[in-house]
Coordinates of N, CA and C in Angstrom, one line a residue:
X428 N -1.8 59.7 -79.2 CA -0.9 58.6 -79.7 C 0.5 59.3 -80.2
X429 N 1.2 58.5 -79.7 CA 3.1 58.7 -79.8 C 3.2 58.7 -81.4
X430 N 3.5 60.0 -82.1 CA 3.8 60.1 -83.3 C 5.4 60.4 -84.2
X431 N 6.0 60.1 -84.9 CA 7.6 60.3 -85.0 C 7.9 59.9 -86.3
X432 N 8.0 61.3 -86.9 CA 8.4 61.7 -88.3 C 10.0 61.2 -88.4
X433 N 10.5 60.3 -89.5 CA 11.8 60.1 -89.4 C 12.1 59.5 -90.9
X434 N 13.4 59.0 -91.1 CA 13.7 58.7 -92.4 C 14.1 57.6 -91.9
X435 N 14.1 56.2 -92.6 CA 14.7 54.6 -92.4 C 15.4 54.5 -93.9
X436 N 16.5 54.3 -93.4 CA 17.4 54.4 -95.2 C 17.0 55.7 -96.1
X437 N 16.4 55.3 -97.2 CA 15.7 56.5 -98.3 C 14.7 56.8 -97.8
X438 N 13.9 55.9 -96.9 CA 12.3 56.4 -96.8 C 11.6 56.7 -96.1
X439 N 10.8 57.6 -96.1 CA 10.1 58.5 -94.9 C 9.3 57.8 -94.2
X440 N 9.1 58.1 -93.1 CA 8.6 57.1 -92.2 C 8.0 57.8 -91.1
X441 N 6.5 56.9 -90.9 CA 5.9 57.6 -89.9 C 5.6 56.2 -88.5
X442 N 6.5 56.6 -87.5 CA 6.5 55.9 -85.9 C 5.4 56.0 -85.5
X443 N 4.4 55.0 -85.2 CA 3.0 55.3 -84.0 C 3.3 54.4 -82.9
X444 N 2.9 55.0 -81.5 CA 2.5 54.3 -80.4 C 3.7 54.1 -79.5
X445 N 3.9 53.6 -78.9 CA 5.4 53.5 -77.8 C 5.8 52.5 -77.9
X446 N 6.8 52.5 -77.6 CA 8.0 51.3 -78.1 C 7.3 49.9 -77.5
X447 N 7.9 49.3 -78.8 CA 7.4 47.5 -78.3 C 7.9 46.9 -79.2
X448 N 7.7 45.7 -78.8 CA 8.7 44.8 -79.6 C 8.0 44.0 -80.8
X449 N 6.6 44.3 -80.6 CA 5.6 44.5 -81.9 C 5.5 45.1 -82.7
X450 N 5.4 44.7 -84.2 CA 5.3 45.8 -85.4 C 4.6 46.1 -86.5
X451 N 3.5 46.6 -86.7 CA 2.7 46.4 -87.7 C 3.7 47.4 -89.2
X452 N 4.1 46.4 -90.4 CA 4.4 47.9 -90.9 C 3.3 48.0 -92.2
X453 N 3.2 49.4 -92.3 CA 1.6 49.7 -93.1 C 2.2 49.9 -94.6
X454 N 1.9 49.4 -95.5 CA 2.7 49.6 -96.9 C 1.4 50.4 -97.5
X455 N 0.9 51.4 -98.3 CA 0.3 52.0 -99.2 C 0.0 51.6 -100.3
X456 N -1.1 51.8 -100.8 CA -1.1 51.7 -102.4 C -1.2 52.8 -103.6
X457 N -1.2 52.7 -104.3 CA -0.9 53.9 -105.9 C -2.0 54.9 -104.8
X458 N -1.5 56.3 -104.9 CA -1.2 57.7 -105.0 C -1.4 57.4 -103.4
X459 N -1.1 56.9 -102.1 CA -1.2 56.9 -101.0 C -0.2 56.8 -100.1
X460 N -0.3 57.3 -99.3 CA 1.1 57.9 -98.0 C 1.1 57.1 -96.8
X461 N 1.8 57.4 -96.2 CA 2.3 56.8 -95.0 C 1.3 57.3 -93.9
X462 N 1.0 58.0 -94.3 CA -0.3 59.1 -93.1 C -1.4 58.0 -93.1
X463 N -1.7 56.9 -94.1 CA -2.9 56.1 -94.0 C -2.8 55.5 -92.9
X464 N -1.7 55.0 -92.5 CA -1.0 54.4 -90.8 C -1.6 54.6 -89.9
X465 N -1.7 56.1 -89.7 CA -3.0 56.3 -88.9 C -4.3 55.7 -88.2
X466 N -5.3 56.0 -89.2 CA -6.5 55.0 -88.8 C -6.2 53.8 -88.0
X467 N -4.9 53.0 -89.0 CA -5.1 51.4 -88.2 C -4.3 51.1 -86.9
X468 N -3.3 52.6 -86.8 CA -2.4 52.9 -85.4 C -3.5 52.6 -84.5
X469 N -5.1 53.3 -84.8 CA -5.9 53.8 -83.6 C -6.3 52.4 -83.1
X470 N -6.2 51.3 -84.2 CA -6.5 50.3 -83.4 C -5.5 49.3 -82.8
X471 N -4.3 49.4 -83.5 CA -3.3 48.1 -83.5 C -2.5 48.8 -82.4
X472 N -2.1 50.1 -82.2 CA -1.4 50.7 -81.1 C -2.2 50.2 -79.5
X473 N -3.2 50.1 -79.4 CA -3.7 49.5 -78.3 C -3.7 48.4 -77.6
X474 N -3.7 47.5 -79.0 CA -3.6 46.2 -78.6 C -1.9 45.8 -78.7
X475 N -0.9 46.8 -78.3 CA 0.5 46.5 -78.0 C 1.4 46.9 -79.4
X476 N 0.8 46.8 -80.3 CA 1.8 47.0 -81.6 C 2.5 48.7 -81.2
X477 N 3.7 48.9 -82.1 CA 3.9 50.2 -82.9 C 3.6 50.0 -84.2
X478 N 3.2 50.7 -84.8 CA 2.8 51.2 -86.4 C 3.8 51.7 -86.9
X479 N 4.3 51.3 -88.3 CA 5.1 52.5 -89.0 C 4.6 52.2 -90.4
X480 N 4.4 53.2 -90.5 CA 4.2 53.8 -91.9 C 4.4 54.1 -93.1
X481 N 5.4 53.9 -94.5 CA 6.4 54.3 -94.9 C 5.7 54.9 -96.4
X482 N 6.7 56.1 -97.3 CA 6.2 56.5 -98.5 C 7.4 55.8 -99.2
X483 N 6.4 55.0 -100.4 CA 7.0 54.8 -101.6 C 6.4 54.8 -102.9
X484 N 6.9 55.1 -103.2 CA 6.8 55.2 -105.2 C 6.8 53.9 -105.6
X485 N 5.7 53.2 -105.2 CA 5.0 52.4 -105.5 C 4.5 51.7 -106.9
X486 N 4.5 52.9 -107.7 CA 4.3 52.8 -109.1 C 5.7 53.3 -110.1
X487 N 6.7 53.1 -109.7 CA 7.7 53.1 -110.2 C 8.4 51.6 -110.5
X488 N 9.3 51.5 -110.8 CA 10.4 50.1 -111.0 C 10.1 49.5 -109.6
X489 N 9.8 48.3 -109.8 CA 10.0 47.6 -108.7 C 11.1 47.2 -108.1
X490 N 12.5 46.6 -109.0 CA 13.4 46.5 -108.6 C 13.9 47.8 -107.4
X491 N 13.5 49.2 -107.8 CA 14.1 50.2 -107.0 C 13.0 50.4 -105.4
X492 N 11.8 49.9 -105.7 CA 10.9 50.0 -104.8 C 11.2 49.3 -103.7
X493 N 11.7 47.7 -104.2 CA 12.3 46.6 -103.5 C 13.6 47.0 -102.6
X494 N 14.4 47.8 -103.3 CA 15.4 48.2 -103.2 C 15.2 49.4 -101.5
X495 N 14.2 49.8 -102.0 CA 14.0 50.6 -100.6 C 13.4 50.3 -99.4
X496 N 12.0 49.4 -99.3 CA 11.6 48.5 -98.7 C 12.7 47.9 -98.0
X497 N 14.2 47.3 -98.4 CA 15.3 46.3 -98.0 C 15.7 47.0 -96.8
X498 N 16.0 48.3 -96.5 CA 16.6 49.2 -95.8 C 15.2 49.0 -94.8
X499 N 14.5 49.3 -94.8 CA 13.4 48.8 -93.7 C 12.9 47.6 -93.1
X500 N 13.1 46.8 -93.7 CA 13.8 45.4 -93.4 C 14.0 45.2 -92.2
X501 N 15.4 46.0 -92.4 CA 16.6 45.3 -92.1 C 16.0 46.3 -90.7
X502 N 15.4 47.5 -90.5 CA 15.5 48.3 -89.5 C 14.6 47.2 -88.9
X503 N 13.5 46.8 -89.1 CA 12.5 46.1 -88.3 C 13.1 44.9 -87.7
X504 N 13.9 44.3 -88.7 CA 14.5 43.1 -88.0 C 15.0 43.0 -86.7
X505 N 15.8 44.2 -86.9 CA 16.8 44.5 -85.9 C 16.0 44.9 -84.9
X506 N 14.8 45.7 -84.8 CA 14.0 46.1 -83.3 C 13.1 45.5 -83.6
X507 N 12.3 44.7 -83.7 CA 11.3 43.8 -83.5 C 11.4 42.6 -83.3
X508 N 10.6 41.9 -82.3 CA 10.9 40.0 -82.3 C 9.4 39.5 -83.2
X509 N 8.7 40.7 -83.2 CA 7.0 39.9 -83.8 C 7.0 41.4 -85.2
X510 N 7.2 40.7 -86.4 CA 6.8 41.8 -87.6 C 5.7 41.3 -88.3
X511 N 4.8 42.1 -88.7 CA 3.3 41.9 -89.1 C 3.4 42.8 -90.1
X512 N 2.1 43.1 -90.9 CA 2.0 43.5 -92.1 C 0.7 44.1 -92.2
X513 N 0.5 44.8 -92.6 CA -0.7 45.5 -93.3 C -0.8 46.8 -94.3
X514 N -1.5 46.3 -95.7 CA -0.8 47.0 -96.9 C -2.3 46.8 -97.8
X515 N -2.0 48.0 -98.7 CA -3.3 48.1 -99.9 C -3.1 47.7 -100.8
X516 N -3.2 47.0 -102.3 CA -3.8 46.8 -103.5 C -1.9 46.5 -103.9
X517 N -1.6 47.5 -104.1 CA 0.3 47.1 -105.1 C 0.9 47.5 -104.1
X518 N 0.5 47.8 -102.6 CA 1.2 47.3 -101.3 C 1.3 46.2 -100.9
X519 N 0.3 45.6 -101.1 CA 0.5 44.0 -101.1 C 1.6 43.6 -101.5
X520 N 1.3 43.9 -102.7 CA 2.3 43.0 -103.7 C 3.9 42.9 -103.3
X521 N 3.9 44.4 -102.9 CA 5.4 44.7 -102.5 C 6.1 44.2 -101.0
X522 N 4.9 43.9 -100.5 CA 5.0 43.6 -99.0 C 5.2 41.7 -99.6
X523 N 4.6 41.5 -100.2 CA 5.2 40.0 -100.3 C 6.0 39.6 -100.9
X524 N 6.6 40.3 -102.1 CA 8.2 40.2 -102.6 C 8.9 40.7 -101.4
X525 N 9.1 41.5 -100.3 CA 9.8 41.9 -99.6 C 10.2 41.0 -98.8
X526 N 8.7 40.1 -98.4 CA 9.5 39.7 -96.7 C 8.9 38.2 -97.1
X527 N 8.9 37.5 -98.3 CA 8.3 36.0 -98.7 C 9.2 34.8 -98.1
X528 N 10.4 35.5 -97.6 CA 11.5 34.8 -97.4 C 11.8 35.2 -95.4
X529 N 10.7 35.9 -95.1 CA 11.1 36.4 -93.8 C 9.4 35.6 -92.8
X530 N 10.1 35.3 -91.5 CA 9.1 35.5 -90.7 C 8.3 36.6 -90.0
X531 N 6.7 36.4 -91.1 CA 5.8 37.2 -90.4 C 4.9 36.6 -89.4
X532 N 4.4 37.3 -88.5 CA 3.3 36.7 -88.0 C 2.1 36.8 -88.5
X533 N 1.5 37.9 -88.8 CA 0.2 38.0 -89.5 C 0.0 38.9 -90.5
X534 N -0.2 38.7 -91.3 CA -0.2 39.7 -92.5 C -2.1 40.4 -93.2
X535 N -2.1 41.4 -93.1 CA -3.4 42.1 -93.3 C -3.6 42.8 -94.8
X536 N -4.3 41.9 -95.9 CA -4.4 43.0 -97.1 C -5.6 43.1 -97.9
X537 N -5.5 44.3 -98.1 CA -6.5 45.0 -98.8 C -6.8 45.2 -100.1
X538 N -7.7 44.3 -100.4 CA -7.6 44.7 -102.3 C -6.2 44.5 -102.8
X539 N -6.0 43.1 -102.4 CA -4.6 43.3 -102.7 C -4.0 42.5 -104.4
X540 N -2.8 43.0 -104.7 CA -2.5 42.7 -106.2 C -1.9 41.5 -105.8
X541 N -1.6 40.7 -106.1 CA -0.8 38.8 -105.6 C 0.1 38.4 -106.5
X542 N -0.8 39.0 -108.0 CA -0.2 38.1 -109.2 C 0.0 39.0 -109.9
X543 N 1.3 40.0 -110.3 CA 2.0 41.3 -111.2 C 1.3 40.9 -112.3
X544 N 2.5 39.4 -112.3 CA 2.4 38.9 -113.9 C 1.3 39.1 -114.5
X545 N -0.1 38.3 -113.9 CA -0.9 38.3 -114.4 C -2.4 39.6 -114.3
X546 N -1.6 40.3 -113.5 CA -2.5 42.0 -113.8 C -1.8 42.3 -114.8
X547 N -0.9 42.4 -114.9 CA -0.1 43.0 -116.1 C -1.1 42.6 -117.6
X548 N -1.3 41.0 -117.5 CA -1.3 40.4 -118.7 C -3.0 41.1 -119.3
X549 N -3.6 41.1 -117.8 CA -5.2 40.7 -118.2 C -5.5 42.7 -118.7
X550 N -4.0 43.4 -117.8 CA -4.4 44.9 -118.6 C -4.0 44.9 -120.1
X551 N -2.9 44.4 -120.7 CA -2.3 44.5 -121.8 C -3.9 43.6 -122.7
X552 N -4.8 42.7 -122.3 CA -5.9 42.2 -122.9 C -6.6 43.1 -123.7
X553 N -6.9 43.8 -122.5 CA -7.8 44.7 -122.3 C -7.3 46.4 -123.2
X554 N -6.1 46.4 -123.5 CA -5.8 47.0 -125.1 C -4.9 48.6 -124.2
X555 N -3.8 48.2 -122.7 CA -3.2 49.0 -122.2 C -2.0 48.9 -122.7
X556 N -1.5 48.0 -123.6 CA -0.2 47.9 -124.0 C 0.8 47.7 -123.0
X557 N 0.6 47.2 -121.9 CA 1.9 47.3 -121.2 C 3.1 45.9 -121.0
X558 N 2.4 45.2 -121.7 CA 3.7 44.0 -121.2 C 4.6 43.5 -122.6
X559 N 5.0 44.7 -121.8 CA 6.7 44.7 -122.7 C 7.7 45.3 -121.5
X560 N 8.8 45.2 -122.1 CA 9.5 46.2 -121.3 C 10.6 45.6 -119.9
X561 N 11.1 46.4 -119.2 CA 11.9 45.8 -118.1 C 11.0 45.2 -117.6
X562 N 9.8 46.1 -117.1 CA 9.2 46.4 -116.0 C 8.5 44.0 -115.8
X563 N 7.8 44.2 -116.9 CA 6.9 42.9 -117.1 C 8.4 41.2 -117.2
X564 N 9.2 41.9 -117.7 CA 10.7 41.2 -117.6 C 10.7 40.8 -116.5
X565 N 10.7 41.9 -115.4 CA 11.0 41.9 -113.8 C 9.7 40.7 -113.2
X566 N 8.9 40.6 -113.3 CA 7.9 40.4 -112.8 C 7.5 38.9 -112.6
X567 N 8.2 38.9 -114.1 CA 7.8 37.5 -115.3 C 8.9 36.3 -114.2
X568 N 9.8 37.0 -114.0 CA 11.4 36.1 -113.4 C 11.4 36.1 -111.7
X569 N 10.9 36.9 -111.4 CA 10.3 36.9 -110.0 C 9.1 36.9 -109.3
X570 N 8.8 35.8 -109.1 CA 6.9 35.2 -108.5 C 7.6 35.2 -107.5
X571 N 6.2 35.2 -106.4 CA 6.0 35.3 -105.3 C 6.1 33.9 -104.9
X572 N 6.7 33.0 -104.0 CA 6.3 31.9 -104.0 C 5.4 31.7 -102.9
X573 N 5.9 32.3 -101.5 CA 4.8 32.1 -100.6 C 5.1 32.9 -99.6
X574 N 4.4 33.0 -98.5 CA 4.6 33.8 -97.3 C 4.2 33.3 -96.1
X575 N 5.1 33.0 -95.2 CA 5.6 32.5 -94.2 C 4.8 33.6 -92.9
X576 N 3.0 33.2 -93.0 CA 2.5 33.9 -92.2 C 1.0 33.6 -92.8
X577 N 0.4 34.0 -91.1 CA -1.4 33.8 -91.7 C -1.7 35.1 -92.3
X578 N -2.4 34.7 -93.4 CA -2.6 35.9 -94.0 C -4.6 36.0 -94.4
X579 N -4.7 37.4 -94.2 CA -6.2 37.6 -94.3 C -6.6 38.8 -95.4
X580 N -7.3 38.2 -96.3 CA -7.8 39.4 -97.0 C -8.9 39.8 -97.5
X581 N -9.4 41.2 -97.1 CA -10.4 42.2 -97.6 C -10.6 42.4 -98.7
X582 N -11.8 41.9 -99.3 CA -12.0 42.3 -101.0 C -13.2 42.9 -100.9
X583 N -13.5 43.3 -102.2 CA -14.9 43.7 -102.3 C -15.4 42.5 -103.0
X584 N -16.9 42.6 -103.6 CA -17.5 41.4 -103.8 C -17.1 41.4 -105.6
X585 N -17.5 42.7 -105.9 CA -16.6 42.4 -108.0 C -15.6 44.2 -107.5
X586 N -14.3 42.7 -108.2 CA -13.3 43.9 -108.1 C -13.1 44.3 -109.3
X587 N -13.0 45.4 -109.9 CA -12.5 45.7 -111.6 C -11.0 45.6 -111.5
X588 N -10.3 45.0 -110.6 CA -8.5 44.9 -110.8 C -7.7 43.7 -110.4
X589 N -8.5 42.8 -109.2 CA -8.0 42.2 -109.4 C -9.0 40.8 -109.1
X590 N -8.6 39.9 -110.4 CA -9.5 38.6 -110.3 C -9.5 37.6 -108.7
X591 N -10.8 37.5 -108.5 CA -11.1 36.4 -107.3 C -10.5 35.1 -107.4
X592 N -10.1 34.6 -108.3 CA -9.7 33.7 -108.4 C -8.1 33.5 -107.9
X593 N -7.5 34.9 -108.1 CA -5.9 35.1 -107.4 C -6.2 34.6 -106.0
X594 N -6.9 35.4 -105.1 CA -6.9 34.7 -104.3 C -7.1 33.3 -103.5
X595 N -8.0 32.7 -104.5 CA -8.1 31.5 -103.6 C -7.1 31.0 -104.0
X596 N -6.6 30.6 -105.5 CA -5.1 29.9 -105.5 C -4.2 30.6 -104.3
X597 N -3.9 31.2 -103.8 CA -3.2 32.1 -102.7 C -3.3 31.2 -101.4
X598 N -4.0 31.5 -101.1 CA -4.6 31.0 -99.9 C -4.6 29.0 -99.9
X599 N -4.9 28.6 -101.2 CA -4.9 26.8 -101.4 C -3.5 26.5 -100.9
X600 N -2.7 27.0 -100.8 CA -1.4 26.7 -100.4 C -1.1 28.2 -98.9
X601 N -1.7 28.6 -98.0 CA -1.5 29.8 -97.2 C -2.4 29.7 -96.1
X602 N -1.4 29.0 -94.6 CA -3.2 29.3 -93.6 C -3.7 31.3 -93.6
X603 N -4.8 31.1 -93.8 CA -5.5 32.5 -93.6 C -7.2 32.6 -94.1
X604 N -7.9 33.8 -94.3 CA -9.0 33.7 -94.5 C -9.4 35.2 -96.0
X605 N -10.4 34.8 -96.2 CA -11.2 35.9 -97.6 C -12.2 36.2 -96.7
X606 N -12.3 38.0 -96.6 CA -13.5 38.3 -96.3 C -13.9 39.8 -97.2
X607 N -15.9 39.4 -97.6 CA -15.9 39.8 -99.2 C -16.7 41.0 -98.3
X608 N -16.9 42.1 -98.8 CA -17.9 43.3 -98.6 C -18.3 43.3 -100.0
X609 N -19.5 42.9 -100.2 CA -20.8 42.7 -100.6 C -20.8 44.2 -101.7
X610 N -20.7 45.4 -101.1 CA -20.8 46.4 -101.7 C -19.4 47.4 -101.6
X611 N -18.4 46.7 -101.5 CA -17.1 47.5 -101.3 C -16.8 47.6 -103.1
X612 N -15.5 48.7 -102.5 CA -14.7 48.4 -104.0 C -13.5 48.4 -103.8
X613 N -12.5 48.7 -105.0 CA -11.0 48.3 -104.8 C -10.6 48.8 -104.2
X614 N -11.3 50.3 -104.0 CA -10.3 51.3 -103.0 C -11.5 51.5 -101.7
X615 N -11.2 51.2 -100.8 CA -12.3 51.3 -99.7 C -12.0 52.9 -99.0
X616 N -13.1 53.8 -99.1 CA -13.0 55.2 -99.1 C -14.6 55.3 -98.4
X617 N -15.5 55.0 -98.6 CA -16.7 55.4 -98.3 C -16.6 55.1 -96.8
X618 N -17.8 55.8 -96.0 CA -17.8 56.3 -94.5 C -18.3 54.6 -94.5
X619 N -19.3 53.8 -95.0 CA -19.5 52.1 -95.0 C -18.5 51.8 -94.9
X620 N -17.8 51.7 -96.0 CA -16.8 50.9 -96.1 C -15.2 51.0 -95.3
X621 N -15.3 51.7 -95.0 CA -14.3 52.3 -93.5 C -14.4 51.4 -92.6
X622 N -15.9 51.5 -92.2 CA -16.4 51.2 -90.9 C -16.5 49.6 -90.7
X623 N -16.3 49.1 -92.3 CA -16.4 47.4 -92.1 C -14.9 47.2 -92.2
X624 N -14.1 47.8 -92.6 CA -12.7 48.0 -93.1 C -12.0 47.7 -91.4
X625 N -12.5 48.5 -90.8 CA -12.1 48.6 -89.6 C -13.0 47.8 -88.4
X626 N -13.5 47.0 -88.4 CA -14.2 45.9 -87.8 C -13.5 44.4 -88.4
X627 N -13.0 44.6 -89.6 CA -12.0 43.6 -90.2 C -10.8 43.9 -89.6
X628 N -10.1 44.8 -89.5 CA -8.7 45.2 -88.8 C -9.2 44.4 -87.3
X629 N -10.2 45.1 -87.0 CA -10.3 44.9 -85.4 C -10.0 43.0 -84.9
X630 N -10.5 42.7 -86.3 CA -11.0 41.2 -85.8 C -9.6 40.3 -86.2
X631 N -9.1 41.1 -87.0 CA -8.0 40.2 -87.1 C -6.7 40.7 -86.9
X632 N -6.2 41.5 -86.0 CA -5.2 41.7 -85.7 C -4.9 40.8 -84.2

């Protein structure tokens, strides 16, 4: 597979597969890279897409996260007629502040975060202290309103991060589908959970 190390604005970027006018782009979640692209190149590069990949600091200011994401954007806009999505846990999240206002075709997430606001709130419950600050400011003043794309998402069956119930509100207003693995978790890592991980990619791309 056609591989191509490059920068898009600030951010490193990894190219899979031969040019097309298809695009899956793969967003990451907390401590994870652009190399995760991989695995889902093996499938989505077949069936016509290119993959790209991108590293962001994820767990930093969102406003600057958003800020970088914008610059890739704009790159996909410009070479793609079909952009698609596939992204982990606070990739999600960033993938749908980014493009809420853009046409996707199909969007793929994983354990994904939906509602900042209210992870923030239910950590600050639970005695993290966190909602103070710019950061929960930022968050509180910008909701996601919707996304302009079928969207499908991989959970496990009890997530410790993020409530079941985010998603079906999500979806009550979003054509797409929930599909639960029984024995998964937030971060899907086990040789199982791989393997259903990627039987889900398969079926829904």
């Amino acid at each position: 597979m056609k591989k191509i190390e490059t920068t898009i604005g600030q951010v490193s970027a990894l190219i899979l597969g031969e040019s097309s006018d298809k695009v899956y782009l793969f967003i990451h979640g907390n401590s994870g890279s652009k190399q995760e692209a991989v695995p889902f190149a093996e499938i989505a590069v077949p069936k016509g897409y290119q993959v790209i990949g991108i590293d962001l600091p994820v767990m930093g200011k969102p406003w600057h996260v958003l800020e970088l994401i914008e610059d890739v954007k704009q790159y996909l806009k410009e070479n793609y007629s079909s952009i698609n999505l596939r992204a982990n846990s606070i990739g999600s999240y960033y993938s749908l502040m980014a493009f809420q206002r853009e046409k996707i075709d199909n969007a793929l997430f994983v354990s994904p975060i939906l509602d900042m606001k209210t992870y923030i709130e239910v950590k600050d419950v639970k005695g993290h202290n966190v909602r103070n600050g710019d950061y929960y400011k930022f968050v509180s003043e910008n909701p996601i309103y919707s996304l302009k794309a079928v969207t499908h998402f991989l959970m496990p069956k009890v997530d410790l991060i993020v409530d079941e119930r985010v998603y079906e509100y999500f979806l009550s207003s979003h054509d797409g589908s929930i599909t639960v693995m029984e024995d998964g978790e937030h971060w899907f890592h086990t040789d199982k959970q791989l393997d259903f991980l990627k039987k889900w990619e398969e079926e829904h791309i």
